[in-house]
Short mmCIF file of C-alpha atoms in Angstrom, two decimals:
data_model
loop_
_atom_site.label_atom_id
_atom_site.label_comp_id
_atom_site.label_asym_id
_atom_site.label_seq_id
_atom_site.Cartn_x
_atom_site.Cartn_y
_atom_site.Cartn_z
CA UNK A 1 194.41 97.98 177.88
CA UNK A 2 190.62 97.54 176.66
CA UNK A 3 191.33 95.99 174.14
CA UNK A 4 193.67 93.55 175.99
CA UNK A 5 190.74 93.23 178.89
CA UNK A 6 188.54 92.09 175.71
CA UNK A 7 190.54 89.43 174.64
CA UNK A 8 190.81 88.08 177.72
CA UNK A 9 186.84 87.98 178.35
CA UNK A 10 186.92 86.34 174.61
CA UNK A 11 189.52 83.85 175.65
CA UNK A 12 187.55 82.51 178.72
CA UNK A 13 183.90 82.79 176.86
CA UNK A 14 185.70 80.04 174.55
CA UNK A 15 186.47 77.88 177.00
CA UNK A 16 183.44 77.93 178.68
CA UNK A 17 180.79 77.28 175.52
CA UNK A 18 181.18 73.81 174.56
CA UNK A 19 181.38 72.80 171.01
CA UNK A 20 178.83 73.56 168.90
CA UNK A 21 178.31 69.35 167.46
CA UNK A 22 178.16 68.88 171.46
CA UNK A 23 175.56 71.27 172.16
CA UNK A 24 173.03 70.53 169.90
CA UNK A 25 172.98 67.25 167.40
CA UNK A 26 170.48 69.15 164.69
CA UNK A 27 173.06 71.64 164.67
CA UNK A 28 176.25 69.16 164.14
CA UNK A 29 173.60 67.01 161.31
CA UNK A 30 173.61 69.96 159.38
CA UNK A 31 176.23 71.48 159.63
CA UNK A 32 178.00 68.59 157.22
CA UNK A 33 175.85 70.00 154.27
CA UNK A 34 177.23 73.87 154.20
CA UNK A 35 179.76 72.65 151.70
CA UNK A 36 177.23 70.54 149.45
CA UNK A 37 175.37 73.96 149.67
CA UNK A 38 178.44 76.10 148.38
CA UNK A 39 179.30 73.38 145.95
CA UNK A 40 175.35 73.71 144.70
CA UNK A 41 175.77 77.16 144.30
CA UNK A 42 178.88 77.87 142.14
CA UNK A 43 177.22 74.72 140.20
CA UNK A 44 174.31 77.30 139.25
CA UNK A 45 176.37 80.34 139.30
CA UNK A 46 178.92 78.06 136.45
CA UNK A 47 175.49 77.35 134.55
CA UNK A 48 174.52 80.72 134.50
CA UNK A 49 178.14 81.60 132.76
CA UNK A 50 177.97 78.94 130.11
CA UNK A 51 174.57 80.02 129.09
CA UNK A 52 175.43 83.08 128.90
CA UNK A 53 178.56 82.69 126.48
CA UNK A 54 175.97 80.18 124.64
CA UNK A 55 173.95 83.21 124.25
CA UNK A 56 176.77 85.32 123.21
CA UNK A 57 178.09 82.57 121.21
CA UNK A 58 174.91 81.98 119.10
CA UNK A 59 174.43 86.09 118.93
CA UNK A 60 177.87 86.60 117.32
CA UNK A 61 177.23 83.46 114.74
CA UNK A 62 173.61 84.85 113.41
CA UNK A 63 175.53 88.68 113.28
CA UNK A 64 178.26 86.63 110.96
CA UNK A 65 175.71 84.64 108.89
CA UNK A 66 174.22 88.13 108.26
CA UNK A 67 177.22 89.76 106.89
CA UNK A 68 177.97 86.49 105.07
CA UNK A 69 174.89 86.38 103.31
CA UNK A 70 174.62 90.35 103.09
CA UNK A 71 178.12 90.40 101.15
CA UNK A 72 176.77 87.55 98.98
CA UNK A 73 173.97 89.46 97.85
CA UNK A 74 176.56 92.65 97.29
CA UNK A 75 178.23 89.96 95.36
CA UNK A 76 175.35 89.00 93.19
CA UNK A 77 173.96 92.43 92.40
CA UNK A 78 177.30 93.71 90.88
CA UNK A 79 177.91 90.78 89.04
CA UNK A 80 174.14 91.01 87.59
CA UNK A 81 175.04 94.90 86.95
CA UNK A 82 178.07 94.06 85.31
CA UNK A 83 176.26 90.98 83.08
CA UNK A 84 173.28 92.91 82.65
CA UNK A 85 174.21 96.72 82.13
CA UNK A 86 173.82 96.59 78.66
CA UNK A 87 170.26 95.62 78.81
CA UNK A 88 169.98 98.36 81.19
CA UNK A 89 171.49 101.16 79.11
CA UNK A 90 169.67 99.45 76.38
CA UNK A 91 165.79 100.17 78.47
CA UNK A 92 167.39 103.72 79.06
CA UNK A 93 168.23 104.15 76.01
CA UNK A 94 164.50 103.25 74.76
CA UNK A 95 163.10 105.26 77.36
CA UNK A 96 165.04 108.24 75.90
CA UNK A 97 163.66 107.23 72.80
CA UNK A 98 160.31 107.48 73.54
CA UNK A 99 160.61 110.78 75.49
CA UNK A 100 162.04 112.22 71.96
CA UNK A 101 159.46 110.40 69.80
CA UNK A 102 157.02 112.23 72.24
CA UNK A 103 158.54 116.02 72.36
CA UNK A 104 158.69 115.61 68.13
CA UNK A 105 154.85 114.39 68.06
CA UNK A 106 154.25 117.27 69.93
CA UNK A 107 156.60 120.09 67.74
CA UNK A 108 155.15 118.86 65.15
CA UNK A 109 151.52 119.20 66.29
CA UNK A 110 152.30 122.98 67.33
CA UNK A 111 154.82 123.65 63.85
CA UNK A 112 151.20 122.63 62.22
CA UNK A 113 148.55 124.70 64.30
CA UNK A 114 151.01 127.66 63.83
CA UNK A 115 151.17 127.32 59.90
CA UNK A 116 147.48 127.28 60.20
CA UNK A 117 146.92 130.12 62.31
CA UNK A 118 149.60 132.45 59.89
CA UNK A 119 146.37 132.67 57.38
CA UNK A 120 144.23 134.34 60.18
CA UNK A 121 147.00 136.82 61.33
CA UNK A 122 145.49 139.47 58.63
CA UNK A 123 141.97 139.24 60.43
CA UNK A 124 142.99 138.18 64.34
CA UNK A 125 146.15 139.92 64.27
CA UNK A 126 149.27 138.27 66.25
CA UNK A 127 146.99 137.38 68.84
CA UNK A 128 145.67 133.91 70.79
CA UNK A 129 142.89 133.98 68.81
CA UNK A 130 144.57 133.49 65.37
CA UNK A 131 145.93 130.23 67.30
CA UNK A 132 142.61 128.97 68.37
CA UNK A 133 141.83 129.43 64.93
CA UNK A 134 144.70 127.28 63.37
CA UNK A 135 143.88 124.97 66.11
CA UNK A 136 140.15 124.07 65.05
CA UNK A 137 141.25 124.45 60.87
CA UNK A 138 143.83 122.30 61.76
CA UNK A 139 141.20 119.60 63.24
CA UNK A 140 142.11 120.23 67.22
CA UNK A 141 139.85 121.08 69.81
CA UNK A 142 139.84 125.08 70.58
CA UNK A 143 141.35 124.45 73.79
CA UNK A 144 144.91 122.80 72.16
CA UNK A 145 146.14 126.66 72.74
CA UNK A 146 147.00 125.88 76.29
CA UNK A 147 150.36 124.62 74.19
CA UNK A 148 151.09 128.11 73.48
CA UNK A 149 151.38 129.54 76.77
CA UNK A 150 153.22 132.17 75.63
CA UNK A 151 150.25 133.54 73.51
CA UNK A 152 150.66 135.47 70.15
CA UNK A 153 154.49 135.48 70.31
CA UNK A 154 154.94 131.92 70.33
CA UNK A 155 153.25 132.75 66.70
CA UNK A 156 155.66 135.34 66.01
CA UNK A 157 159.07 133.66 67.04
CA UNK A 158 157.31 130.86 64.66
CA UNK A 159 156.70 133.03 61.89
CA UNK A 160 160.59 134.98 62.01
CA UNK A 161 162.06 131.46 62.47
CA UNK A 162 160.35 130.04 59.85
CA UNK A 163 160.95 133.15 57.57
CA UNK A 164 164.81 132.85 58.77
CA UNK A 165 165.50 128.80 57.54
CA UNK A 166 163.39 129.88 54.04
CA UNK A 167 166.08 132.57 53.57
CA UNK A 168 169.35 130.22 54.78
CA UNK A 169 167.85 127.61 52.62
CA UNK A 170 167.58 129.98 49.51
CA UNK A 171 170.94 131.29 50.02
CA UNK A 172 172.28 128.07 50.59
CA UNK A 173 171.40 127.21 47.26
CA UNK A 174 172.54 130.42 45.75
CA UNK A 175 176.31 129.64 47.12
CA UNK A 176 176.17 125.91 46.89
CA UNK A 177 176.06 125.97 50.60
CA UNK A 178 178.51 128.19 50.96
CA UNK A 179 181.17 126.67 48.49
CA UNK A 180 180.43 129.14 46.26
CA UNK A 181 182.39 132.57 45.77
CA UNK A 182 180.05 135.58 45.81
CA UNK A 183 181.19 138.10 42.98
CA UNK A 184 179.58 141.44 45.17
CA UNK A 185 179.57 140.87 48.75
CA UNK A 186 177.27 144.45 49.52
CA UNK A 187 174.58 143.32 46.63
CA UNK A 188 173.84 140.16 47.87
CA UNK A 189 173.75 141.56 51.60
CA UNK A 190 171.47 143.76 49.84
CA UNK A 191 169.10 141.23 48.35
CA UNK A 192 169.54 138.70 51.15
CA UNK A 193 168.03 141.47 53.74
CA UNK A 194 165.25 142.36 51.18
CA UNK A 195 164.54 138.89 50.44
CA UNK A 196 163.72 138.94 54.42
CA UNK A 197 161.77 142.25 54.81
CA UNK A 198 159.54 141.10 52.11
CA UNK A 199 158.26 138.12 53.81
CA UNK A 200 157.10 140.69 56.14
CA UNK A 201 155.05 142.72 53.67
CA UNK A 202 151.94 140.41 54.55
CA UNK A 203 151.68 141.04 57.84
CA UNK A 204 152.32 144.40 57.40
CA UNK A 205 149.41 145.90 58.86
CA UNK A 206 149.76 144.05 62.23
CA UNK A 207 153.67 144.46 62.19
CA UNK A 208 153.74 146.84 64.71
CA UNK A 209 151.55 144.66 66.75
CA UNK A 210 154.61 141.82 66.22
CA UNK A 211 157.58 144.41 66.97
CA UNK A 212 155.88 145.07 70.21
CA UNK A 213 155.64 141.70 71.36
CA UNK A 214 159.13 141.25 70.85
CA UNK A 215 160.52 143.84 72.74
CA UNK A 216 158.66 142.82 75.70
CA UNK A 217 161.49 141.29 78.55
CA UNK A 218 160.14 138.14 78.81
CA UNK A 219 160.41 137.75 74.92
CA UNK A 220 163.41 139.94 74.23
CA UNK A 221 166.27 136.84 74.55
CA UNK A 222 163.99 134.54 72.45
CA UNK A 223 163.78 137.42 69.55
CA UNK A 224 167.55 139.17 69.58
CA UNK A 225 168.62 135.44 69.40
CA UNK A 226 166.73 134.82 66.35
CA UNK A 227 168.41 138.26 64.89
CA UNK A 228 171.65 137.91 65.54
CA UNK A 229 171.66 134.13 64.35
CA UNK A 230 170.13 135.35 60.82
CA UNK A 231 172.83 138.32 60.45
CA UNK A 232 175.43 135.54 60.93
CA UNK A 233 174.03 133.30 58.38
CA UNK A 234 174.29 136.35 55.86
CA UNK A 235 177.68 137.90 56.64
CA UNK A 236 178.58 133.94 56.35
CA UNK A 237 176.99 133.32 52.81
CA UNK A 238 177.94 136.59 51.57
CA UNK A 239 181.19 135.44 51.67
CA UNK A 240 182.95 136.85 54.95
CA UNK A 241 184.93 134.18 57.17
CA UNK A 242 187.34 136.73 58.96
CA UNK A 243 188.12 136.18 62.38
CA UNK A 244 189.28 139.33 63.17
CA UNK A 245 187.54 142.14 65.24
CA UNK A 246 185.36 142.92 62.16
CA UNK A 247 183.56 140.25 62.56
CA UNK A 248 181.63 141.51 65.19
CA UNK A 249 181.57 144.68 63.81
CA UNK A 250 180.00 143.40 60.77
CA UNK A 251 177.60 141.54 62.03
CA UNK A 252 175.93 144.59 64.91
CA UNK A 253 176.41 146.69 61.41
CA UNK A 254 174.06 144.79 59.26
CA UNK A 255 171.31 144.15 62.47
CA UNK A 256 171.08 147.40 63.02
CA UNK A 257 170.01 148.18 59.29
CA UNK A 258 168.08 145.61 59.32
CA UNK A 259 166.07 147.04 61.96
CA UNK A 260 166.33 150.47 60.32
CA UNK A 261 164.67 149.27 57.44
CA UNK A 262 161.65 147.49 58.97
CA UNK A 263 160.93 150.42 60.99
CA UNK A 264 160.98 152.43 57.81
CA UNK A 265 159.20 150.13 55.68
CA UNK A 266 156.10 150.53 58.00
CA UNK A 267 156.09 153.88 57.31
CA UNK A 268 156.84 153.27 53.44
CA UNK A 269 153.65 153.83 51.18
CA UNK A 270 155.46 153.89 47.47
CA UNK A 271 154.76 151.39 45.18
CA UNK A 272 155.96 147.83 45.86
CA UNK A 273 158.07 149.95 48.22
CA UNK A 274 160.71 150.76 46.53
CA UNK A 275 161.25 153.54 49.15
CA UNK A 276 162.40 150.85 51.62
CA UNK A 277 164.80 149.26 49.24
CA UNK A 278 166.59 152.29 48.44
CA UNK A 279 166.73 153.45 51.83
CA UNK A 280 168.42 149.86 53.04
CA UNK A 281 170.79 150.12 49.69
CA UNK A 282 171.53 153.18 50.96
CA UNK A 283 172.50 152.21 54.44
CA UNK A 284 174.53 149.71 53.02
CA UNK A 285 176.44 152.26 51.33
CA UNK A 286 177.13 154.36 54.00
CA UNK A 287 178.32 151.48 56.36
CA UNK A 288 180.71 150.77 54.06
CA UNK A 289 182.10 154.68 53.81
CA UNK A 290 182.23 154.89 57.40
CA UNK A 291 184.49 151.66 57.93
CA UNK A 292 186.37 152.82 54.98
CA UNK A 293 186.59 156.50 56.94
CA UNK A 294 187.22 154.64 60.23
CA UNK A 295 190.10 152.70 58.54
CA UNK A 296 192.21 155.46 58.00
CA UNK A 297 192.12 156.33 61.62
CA UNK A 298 193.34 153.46 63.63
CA UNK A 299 192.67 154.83 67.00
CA UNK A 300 189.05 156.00 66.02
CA UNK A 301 188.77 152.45 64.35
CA UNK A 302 189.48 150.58 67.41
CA UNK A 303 187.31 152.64 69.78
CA UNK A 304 184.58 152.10 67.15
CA UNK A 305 185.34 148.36 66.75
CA UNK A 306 185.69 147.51 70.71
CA UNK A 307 182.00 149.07 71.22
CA UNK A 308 180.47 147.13 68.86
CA UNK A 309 182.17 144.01 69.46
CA UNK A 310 181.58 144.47 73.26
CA UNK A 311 177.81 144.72 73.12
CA UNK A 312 177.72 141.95 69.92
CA UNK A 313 179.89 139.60 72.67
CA UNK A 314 177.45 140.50 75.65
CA UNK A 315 174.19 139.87 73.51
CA UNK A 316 175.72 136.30 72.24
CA UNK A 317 176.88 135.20 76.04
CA UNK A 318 173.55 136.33 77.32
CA UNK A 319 171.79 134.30 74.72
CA UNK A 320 173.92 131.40 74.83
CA UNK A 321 174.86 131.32 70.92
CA UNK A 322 177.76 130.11 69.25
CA UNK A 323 178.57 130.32 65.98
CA UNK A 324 181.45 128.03 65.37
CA UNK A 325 181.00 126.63 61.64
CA UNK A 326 182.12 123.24 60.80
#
């Protein structure tokens, strides 16, 4: 019923207010321009839109011109790669060359201070001081030793590998490089390890001196690499190509009598010491007995061989060596 009342009051109110042109004439002159006003309006608010999708428009064009010219220059840099890779390998190649002309300027500038500093070994000992000495003979400056930072046994792992290729050359030439049949395998492992132990014989008073700076840790790799390598190239020029379990055996055998007979040659005062050579002639000797003994026991044989050719194996992983012959 209120709302009925309402309407009513509504009704009547309507017919009572004259029309709005009739009431007042500003209001019917401008009330003609409300739709030039809406019409105005969504004119600006259509502007707005196409400026915007002009905006967008011209946004999304530069983004494609970048890609375009981004996958052209993708384009251009393989195809230069692919034209021009051989002058690349070719500068890579150089550069390689030059870092190798470089590292053999510089062996060969330490190969010659070391030769030097051998002579002063019997005064200086194995010591950096016998290097600084090579150095200035040599014509460097005293403070070239800074190349050595390993001190006196970077002169000892030069003197044992130099000793080492004298002896592979020499037998070498003995077996026409290995062509050659050997008529007494044990003699000329005989004479191949005293061929070695005398290059010693100079040094002999500051052996010890040398022995010790091998067995340090640091050096140890650097100096059982160097003896089992040598060992090979015997066992290998004496004749023996086996590839059976003996070949390790072989190979820890003779080492270990090599080492037996430097320590003893120290010791050895005889004449020309000709103690030491019949002490390593006799080792030789008795290796041979025992793997004679050992070979008529198969299982004692095979114990004996697995020991020795599990520590030979170790050692050579460790060190990194192979010794595959072409």
């Amino acid at each position: 019923m209120a709302n009925v009342r309402c309407l009513q009051k509504l009704i009547r109110l309507r017919t009572l207010l004259p029309p709005l042109s009739a009431q007042s004439p500003r209001l019917a002159s401008v009330q003609p321009r409300q739709p030039h006003t809406l019409l105005l309006a969504r004119s600006y608010a259509d502007e707005e839109k196409t400026t915007n999708l002009d905006v967008f428009r011209a946004r999304e064009e530069q983004r494609e011109r970048e890609r375009d010219a981004a996958d052209e220059a993708a384009a251009k840099a393989s195809q230069k790669e692919a034209t021009g890779g051989g002058g690349a390998g070719l500068g890579s190649g150089t550069s390689f060359e030059q870092d190798e002309a470089k590292q053999a300027k510089g062996d060969a500038i330490r190969t010659k201070i070391l030769d030097a500093a051998l002579q002063h070994v019997p005064q200086h000992g194995w010591t950096r001081q016998a290097i600084i000495q090579g150095a200035e003979e040599s014509g460097y400056p005293s403070v070239v030793h800074g190349m050595f930072p390993e001190g006196g046994f970077a002169l000892v792992s030069h003197f044992n590998g130099k000793c080492n290729a004298e002896l592979v050359k020499s037998l070498q030439q003995k077996t026409d490089d290995g062509k050659k049949e050997v008529g007494n395998p044990l003699d000329f492992l005989v004479q191949a390890v005293r061929q070695r132990m005398e290059m010693v014989v100079p040094y002999k008073a500051h052996w010890p001196q040398a022995m010790a700076l091998l067995a340090q840790p640091q050096n140890a790799p650097t100096a059982l690499a160097q003896v089992l390598t040598l060992v090979d190239d015997i066992c290998y020029y004496s004749g023996d190509r086996s590839v059976d379990f003996g070949w390790y055996t072989r190979r820890v055998g003779l080492a270990t009598i090599m080492k037996m007979t430097e320590l003893y040659m120290l010791q050895d005062s005889s004449a020309e010491h000709a103690q030491t050579w019949d002490f390593l002639k006799n080792r030789m000797d008795e290796a041979v007995q025992l793997q004679m003994m050992l070979g008529q026991s198969e299982g004692m044989t095979n114990t004996f061989q697995r020991s020795f050719n599990s520590a030979f194996i170790t050692a050579r992983n460790i060190l990194g060596l192979g010794y595959n012959r072409n």
